[in-house]
mmCIF file of C-alpha atoms in Angstrom:
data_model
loop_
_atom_site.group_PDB
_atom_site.id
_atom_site.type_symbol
_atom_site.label_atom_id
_atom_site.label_comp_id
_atom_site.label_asym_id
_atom_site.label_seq_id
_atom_site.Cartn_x
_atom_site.Cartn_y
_atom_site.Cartn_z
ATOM 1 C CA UNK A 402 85.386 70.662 80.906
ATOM 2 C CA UNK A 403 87.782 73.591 80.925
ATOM 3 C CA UNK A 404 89.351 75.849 83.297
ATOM 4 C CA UNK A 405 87.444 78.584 84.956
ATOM 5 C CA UNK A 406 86.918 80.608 88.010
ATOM 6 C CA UNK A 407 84.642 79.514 90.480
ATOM 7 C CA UNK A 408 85.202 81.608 93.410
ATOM 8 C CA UNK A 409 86.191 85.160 93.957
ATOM 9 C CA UNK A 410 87.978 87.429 97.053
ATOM 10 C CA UNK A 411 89.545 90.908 97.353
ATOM 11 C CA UNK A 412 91.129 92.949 100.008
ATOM 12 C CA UNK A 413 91.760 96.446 100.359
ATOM 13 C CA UNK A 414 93.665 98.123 103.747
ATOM 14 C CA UNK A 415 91.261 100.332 105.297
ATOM 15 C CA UNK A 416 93.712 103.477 105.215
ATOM 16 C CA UNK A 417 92.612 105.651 102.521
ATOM 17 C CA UNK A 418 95.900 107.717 100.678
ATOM 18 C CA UNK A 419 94.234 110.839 98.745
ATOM 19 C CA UNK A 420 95.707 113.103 96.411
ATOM 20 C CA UNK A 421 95.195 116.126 98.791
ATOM 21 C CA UNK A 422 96.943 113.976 101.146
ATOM 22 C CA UNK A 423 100.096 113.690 98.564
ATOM 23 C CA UNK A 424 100.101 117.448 97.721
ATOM 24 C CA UNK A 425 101.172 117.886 101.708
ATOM 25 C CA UNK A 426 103.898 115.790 100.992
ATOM 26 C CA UNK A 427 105.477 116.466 97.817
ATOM 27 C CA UNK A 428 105.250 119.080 95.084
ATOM 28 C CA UNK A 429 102.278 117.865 93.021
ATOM 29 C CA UNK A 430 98.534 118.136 92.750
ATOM 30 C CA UNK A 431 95.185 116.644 92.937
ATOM 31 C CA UNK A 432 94.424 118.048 89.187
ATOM 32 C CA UNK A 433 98.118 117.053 87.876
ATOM 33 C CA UNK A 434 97.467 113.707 89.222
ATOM 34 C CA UNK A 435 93.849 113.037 88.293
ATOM 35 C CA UNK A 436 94.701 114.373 84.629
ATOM 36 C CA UNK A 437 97.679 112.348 83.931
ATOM 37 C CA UNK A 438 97.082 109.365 85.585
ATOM 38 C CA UNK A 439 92.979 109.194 86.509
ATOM 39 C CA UNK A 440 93.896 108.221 90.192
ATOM 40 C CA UNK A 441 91.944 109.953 92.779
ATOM 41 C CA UNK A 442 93.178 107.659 95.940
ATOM 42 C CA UNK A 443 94.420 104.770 96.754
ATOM 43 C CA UNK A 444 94.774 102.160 100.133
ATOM 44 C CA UNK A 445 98.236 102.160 102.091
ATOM 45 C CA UNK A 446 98.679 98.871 104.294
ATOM 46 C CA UNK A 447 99.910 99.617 107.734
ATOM 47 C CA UNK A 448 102.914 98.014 109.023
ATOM 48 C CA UNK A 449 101.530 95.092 110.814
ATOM 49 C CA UNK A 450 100.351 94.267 107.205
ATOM 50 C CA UNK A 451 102.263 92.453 104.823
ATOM 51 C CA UNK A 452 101.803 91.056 101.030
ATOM 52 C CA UNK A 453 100.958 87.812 102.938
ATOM 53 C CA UNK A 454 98.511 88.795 105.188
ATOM 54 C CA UNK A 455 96.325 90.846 102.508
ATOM 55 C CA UNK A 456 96.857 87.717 100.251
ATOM 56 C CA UNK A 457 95.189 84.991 103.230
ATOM 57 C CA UNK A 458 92.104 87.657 103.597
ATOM 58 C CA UNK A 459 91.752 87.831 99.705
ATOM 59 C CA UNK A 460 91.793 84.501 99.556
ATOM 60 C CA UNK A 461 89.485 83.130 102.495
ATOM 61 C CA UNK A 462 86.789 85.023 100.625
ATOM 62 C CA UNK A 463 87.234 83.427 97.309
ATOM 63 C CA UNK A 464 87.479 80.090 98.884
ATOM 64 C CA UNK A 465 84.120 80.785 100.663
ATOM 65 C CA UNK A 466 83.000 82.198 97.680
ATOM 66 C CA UNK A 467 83.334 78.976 96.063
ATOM 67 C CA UNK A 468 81.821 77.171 98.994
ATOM 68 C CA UNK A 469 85.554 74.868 99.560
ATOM 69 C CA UNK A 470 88.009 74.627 102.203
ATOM 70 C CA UNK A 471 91.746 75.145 102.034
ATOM 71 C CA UNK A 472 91.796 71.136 102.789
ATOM 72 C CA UNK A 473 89.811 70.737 99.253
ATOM 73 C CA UNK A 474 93.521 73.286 97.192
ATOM 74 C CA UNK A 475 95.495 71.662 95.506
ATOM 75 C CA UNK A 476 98.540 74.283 94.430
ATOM 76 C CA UNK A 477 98.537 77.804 95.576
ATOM 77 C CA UNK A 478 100.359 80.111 92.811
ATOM 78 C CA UNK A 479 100.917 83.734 94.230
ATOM 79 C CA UNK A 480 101.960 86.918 92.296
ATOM 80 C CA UNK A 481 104.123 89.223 93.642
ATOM 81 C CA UNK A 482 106.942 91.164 93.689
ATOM 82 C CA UNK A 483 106.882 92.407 97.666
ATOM 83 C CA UNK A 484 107.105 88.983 99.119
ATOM 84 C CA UNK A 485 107.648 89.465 103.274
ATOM 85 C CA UNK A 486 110.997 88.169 102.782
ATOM 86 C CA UNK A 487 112.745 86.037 99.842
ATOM 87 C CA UNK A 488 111.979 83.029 101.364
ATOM 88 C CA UNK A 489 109.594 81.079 102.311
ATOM 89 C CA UNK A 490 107.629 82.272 99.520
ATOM 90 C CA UNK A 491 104.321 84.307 100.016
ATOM 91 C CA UNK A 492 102.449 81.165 98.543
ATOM 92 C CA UNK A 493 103.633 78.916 101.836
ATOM 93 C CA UNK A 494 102.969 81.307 103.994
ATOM 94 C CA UNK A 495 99.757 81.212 102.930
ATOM 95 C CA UNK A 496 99.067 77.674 102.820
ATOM 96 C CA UNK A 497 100.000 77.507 106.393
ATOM 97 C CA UNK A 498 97.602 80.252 107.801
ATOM 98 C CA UNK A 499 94.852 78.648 105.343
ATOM 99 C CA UNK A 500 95.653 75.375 106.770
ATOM 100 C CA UNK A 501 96.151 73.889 102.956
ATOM 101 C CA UNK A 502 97.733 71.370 103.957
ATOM 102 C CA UNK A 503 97.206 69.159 100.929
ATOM 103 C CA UNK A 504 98.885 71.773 98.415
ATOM 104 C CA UNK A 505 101.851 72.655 96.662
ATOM 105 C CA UNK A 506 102.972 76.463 96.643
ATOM 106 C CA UNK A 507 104.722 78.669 94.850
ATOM 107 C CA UNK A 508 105.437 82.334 93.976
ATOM 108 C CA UNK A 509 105.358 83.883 90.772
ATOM 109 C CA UNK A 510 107.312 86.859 90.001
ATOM 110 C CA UNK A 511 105.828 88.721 86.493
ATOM 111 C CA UNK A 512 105.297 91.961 87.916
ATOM 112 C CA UNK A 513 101.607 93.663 87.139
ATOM 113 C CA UNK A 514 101.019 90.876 84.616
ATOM 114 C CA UNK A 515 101.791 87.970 87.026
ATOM 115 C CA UNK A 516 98.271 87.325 87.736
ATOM 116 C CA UNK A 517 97.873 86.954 84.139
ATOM 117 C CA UNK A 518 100.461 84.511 84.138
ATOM 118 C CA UNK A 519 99.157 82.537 87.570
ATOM 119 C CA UNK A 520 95.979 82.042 85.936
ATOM 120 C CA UNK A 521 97.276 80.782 82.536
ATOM 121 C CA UNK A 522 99.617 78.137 84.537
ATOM 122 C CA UNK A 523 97.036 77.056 86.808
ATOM 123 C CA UNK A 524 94.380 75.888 83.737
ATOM 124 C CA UNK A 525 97.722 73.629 82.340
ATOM 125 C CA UNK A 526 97.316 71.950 85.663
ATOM 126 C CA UNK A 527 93.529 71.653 85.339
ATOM 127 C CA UNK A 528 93.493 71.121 82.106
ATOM 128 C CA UNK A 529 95.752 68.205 81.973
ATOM 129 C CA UNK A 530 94.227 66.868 85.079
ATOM 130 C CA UNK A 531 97.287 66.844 86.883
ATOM 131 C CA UNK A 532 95.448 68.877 89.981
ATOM 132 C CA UNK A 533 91.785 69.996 89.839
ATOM 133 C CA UNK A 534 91.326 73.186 92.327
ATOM 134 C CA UNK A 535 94.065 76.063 92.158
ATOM 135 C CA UNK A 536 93.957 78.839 94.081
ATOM 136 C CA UNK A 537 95.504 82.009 91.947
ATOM 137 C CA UNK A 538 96.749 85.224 94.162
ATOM 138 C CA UNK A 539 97.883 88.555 93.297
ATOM 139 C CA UNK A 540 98.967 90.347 96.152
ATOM 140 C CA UNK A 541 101.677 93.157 96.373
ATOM 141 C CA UNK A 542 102.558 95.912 98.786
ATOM 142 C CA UNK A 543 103.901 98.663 96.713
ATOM 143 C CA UNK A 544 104.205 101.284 99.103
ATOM 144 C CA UNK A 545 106.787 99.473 101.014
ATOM 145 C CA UNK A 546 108.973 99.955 97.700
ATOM 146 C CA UNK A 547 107.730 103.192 96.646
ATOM 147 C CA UNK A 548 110.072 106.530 97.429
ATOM 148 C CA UNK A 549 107.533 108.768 98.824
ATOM 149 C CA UNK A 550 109.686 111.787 97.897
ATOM 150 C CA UNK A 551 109.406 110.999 93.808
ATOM 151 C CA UNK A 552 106.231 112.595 92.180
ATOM 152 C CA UNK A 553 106.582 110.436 88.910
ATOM 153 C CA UNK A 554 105.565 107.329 91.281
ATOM 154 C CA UNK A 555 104.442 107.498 94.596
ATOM 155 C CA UNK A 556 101.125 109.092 93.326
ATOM 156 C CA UNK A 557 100.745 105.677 91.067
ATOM 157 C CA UNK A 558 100.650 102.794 93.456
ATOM 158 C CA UNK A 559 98.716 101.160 96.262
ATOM 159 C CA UNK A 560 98.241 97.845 98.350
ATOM 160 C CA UNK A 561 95.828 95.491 97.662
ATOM 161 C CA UNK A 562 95.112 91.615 97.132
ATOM 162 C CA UNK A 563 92.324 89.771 94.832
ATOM 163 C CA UNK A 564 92.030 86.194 94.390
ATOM 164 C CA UNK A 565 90.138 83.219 92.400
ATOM 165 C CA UNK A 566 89.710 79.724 93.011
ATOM 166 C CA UNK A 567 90.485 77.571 89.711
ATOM 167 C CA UNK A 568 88.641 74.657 88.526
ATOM 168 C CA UNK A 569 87.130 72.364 86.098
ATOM 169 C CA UNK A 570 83.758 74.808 84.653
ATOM 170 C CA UNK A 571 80.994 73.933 82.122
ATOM 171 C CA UNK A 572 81.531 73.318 78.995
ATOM 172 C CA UNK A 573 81.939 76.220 76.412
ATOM 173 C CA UNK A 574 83.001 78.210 79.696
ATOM 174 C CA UNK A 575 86.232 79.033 81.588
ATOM 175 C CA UNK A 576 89.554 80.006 79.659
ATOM 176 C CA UNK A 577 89.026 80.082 76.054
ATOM 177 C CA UNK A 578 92.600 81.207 74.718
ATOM 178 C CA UNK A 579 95.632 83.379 76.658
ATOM 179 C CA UNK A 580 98.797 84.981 75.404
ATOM 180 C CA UNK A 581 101.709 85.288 77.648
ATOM 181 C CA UNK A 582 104.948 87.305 76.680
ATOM 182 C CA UNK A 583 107.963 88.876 77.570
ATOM 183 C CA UNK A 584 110.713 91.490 75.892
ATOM 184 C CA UNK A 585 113.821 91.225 78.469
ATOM 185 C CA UNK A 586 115.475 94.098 76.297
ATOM 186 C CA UNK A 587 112.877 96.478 78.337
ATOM 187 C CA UNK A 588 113.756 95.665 81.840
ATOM 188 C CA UNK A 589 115.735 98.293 82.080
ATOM 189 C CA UNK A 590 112.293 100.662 82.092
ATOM 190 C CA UNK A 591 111.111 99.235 84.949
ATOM 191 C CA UNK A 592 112.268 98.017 87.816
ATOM 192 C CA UNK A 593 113.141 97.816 91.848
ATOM 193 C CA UNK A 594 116.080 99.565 92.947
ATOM 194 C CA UNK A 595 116.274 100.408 96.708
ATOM 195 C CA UNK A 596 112.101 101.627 95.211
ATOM 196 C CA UNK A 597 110.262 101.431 92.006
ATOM 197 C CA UNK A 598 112.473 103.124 89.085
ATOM 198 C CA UNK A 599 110.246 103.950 86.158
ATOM 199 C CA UNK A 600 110.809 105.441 82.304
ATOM 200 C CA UNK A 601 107.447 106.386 82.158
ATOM 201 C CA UNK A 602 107.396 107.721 78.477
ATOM 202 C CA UNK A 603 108.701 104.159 77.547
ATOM 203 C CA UNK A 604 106.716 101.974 79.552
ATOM 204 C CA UNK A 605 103.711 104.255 78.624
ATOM 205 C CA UNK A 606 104.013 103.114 74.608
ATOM 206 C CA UNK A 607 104.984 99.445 75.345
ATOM 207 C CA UNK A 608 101.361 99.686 77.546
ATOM 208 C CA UNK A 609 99.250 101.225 74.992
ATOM 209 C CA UNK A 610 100.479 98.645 72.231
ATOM 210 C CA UNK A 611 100.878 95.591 73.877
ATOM 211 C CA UNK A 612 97.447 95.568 75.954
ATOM 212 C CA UNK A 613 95.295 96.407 72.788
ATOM 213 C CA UNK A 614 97.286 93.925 70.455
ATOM 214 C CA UNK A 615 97.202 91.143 72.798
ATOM 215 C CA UNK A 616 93.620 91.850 73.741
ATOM 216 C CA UNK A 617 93.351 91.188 69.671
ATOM 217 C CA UNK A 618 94.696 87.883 69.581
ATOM 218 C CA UNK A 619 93.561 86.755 72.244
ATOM 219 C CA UNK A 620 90.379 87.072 70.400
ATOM 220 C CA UNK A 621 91.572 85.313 66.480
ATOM 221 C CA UNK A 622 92.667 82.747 68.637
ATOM 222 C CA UNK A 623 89.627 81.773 70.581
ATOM 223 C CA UNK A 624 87.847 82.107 66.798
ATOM 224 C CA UNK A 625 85.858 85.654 68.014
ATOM 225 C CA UNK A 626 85.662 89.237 67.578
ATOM 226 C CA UNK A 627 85.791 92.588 69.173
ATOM 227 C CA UNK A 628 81.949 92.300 68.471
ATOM 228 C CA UNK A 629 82.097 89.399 70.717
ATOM 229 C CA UNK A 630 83.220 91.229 74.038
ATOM 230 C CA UNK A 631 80.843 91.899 76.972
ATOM 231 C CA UNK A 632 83.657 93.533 79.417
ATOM 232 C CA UNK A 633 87.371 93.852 79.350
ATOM 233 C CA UNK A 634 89.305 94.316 82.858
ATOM 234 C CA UNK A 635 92.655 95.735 82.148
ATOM 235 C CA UNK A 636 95.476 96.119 84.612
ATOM 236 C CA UNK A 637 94.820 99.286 86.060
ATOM 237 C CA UNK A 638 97.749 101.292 85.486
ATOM 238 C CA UNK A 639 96.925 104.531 83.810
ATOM 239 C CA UNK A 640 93.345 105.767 82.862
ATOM 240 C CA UNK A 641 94.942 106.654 79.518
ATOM 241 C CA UNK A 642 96.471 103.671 78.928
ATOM 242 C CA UNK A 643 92.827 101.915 80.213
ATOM 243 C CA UNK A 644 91.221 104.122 77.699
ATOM 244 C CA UNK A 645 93.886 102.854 74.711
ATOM 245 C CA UNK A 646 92.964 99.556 75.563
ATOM 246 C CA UNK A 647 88.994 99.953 75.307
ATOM 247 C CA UNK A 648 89.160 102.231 72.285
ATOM 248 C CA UNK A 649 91.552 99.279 70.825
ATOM 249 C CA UNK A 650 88.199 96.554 70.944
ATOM 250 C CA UNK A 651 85.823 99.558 70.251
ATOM 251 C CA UNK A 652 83.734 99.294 73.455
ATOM 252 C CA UNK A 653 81.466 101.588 75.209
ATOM 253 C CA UNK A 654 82.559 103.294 78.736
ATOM 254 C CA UNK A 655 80.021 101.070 80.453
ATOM 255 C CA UNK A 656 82.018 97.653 79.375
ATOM 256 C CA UNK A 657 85.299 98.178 80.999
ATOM 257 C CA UNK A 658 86.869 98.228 84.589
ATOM 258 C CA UNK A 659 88.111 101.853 85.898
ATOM 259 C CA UNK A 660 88.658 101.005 89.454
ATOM 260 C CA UNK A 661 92.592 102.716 89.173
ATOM 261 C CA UNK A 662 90.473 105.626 90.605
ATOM 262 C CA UNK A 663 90.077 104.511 93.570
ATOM 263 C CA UNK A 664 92.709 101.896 94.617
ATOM 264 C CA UNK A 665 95.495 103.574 92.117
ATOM 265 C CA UNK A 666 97.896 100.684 90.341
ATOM 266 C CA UNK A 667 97.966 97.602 92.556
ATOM 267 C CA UNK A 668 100.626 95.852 90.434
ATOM 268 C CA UNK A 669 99.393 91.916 89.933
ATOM 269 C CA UNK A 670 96.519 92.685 92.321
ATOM 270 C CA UNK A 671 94.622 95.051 90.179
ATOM 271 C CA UNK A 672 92.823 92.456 87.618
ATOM 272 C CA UNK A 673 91.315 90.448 90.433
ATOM 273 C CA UNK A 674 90.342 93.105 92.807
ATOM 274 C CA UNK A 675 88.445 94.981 89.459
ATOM 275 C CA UNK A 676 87.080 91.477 88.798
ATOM 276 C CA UNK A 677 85.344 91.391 91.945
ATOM 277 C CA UNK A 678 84.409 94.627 91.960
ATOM 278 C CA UNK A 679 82.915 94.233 88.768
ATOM 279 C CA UNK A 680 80.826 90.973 89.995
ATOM 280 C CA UNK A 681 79.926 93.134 93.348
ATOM 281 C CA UNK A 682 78.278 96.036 90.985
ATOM 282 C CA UNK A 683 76.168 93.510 88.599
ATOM 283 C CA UNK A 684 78.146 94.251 85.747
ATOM 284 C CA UNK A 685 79.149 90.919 84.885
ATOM 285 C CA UNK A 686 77.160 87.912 84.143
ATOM 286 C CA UNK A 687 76.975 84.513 83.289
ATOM 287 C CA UNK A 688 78.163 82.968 79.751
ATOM 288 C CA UNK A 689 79.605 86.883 79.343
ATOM 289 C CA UNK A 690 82.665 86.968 77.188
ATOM 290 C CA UNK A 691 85.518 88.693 79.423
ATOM 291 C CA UNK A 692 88.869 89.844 78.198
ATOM 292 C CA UNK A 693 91.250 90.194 80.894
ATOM 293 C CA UNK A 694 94.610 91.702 80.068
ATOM 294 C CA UNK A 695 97.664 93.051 81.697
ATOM 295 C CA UNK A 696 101.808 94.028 81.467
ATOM 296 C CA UNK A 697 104.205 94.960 83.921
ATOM 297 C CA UNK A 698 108.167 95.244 84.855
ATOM 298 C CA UNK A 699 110.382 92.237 82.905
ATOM 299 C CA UNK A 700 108.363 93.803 80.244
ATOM 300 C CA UNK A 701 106.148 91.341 80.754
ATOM 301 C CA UNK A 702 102.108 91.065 79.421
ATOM 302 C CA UNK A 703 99.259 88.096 79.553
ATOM 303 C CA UNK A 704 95.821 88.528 78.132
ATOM 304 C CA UNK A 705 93.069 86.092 78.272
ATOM 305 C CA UNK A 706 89.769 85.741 76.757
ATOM 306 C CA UNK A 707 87.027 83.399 79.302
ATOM 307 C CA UNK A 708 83.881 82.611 79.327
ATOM 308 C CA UNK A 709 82.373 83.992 82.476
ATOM 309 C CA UNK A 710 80.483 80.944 84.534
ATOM 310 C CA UNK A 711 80.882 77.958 86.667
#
């Protein structure tokens, strides 16, 4: 039996950040954003909400989703880069309002592509039978580190938190191959200041390569094809980039995840909350071959290829 997911949760602040909202407070535009980017909104937490608080409401519906308690966890792996302080981590914070008192915790700090990377660590621990349930968290408050005065990001990001409970699946389903990767030499394009400090042009090119060339191998290595995909989630950073990526595995519009319209770029909690939206809208179904792929500040990228079931 392999690794798979068997439960899913998302969470998304009610407040509701539009572009006509932006235009009244900085010199852009609803058009300038929607053509450059494909955002049309995106959800602000308030102040009473942290990264840890939208990751514990992400995550009681994934555990309930998979019909477990937080009793039944055995490590809790959260990425994030707006922890609610540098320590204790996001991950024990969370195991103590879940009551998981049976699990180990950690944080894990790969930018957009840390989910990626959570869910790649937690099947070594399944697979090797070390622990058998893992919950995996990507939760991130960018607008705490966003400067709401620069154009070239504040009208990218927004809050959000998905998770997925990991565990032993059927066989022939669950993780079939990953890649995980890193260029250092690239930090330097994007990173956290006092807020978010982007090359754009850069980190657009490094996108548009790495997600369709990873997407690639992740396929030779699990011994399939672009013929072979049902849906690919990407991180949802840029519709353009999005649309590189599909175009990349030649699929229709139908077959891949666009939610950046809506909840803009959520950093590691994009890939899960489009997951779950994708589940919520019938769109995904059992034994379906799903290529989930992402990159973010470090550089930093993951793709994985799973067969969707428990």
């Amino acid at each position: 039996m392999g690794a798979g997911i068997i439960g899913v949760g998302r969470y998304v602040p009610e407040k509701v950040l539009t572009n006509f909202d932006l235009e009244k407070m900085m010199d852009t535009s609803d058009e300038w954003i929607r053509t450059r980017t494909g955002i049309e909104e995106r959800r602000i937490a308030p102040d009473d909400i942290d990264t840890s608080h939208m990751a514990y409401f992400a995550a009681e519906r994934a555990l309930q989703d998979a019909g477990m308690e937080a009793k039944d966890i055995d490590l809790i792996l959260v990425a994030t880069v707006t922890p609610d302080r540098p320590f204790p981590s996001v991950a024990c914070m969370l195991q103590e309002r879940l009551g998981a008192v049976n699990a180990a915790a950690l944080d894990i700090s790969a930018a957009c592509a840390g989910f990626m990377y959570g869910m790649v660590t937690a099947a070594q621990f399944i697979d090797t039978g070390a622990y058998k349930y893992i919950l995996v968290v990507g939760a991130d408050k960018l607008s705490k580190i966003t400067d709401w005065t620069d154009r070239n990001t504040a009208v990218l990001f927004g809050d959000g938190a998905g998770a997925v409970v990991m565990g032993p699946v059927s066989p022939g389903r669950g993780i079939l191959s990953f890649e995980l990767g890193a260029d250092g030499t690239g930090g330097k394009h994007l990173y956290k200041d006092e807020y978010i400090v982007m090359n754009g042009r850069e980190v657009f090119k490094f996108a548009v390569r790495q997600m369709g060339e990873s997407s690639v191998r992740v396929l030779e290595k699990a011994g399939l094809t672009k013929d072979d995909v049902d849906f690919l989630i990407p991180h949802q950073a840029n519709i353009r980039i999005v649309e590189a990526a599909r175009q990349r595995l030649e699929l229709p519009e139908e077959k891949i995840s666009t939610t950046i319209r809506r909840y803009g770029n959520t950093s590691a909690a994009s890939i899960p909350i489009s997951l779950v939206e994708e589940l919520e809208a019938g769109k995904i179904h059992d034994d379906d071959l799903i290529i989930m792929v992402g990159f973010g500040g470090g550089l930093t990228w993951g793709a994985i290829a799973l067969r969707w079931g428990r």
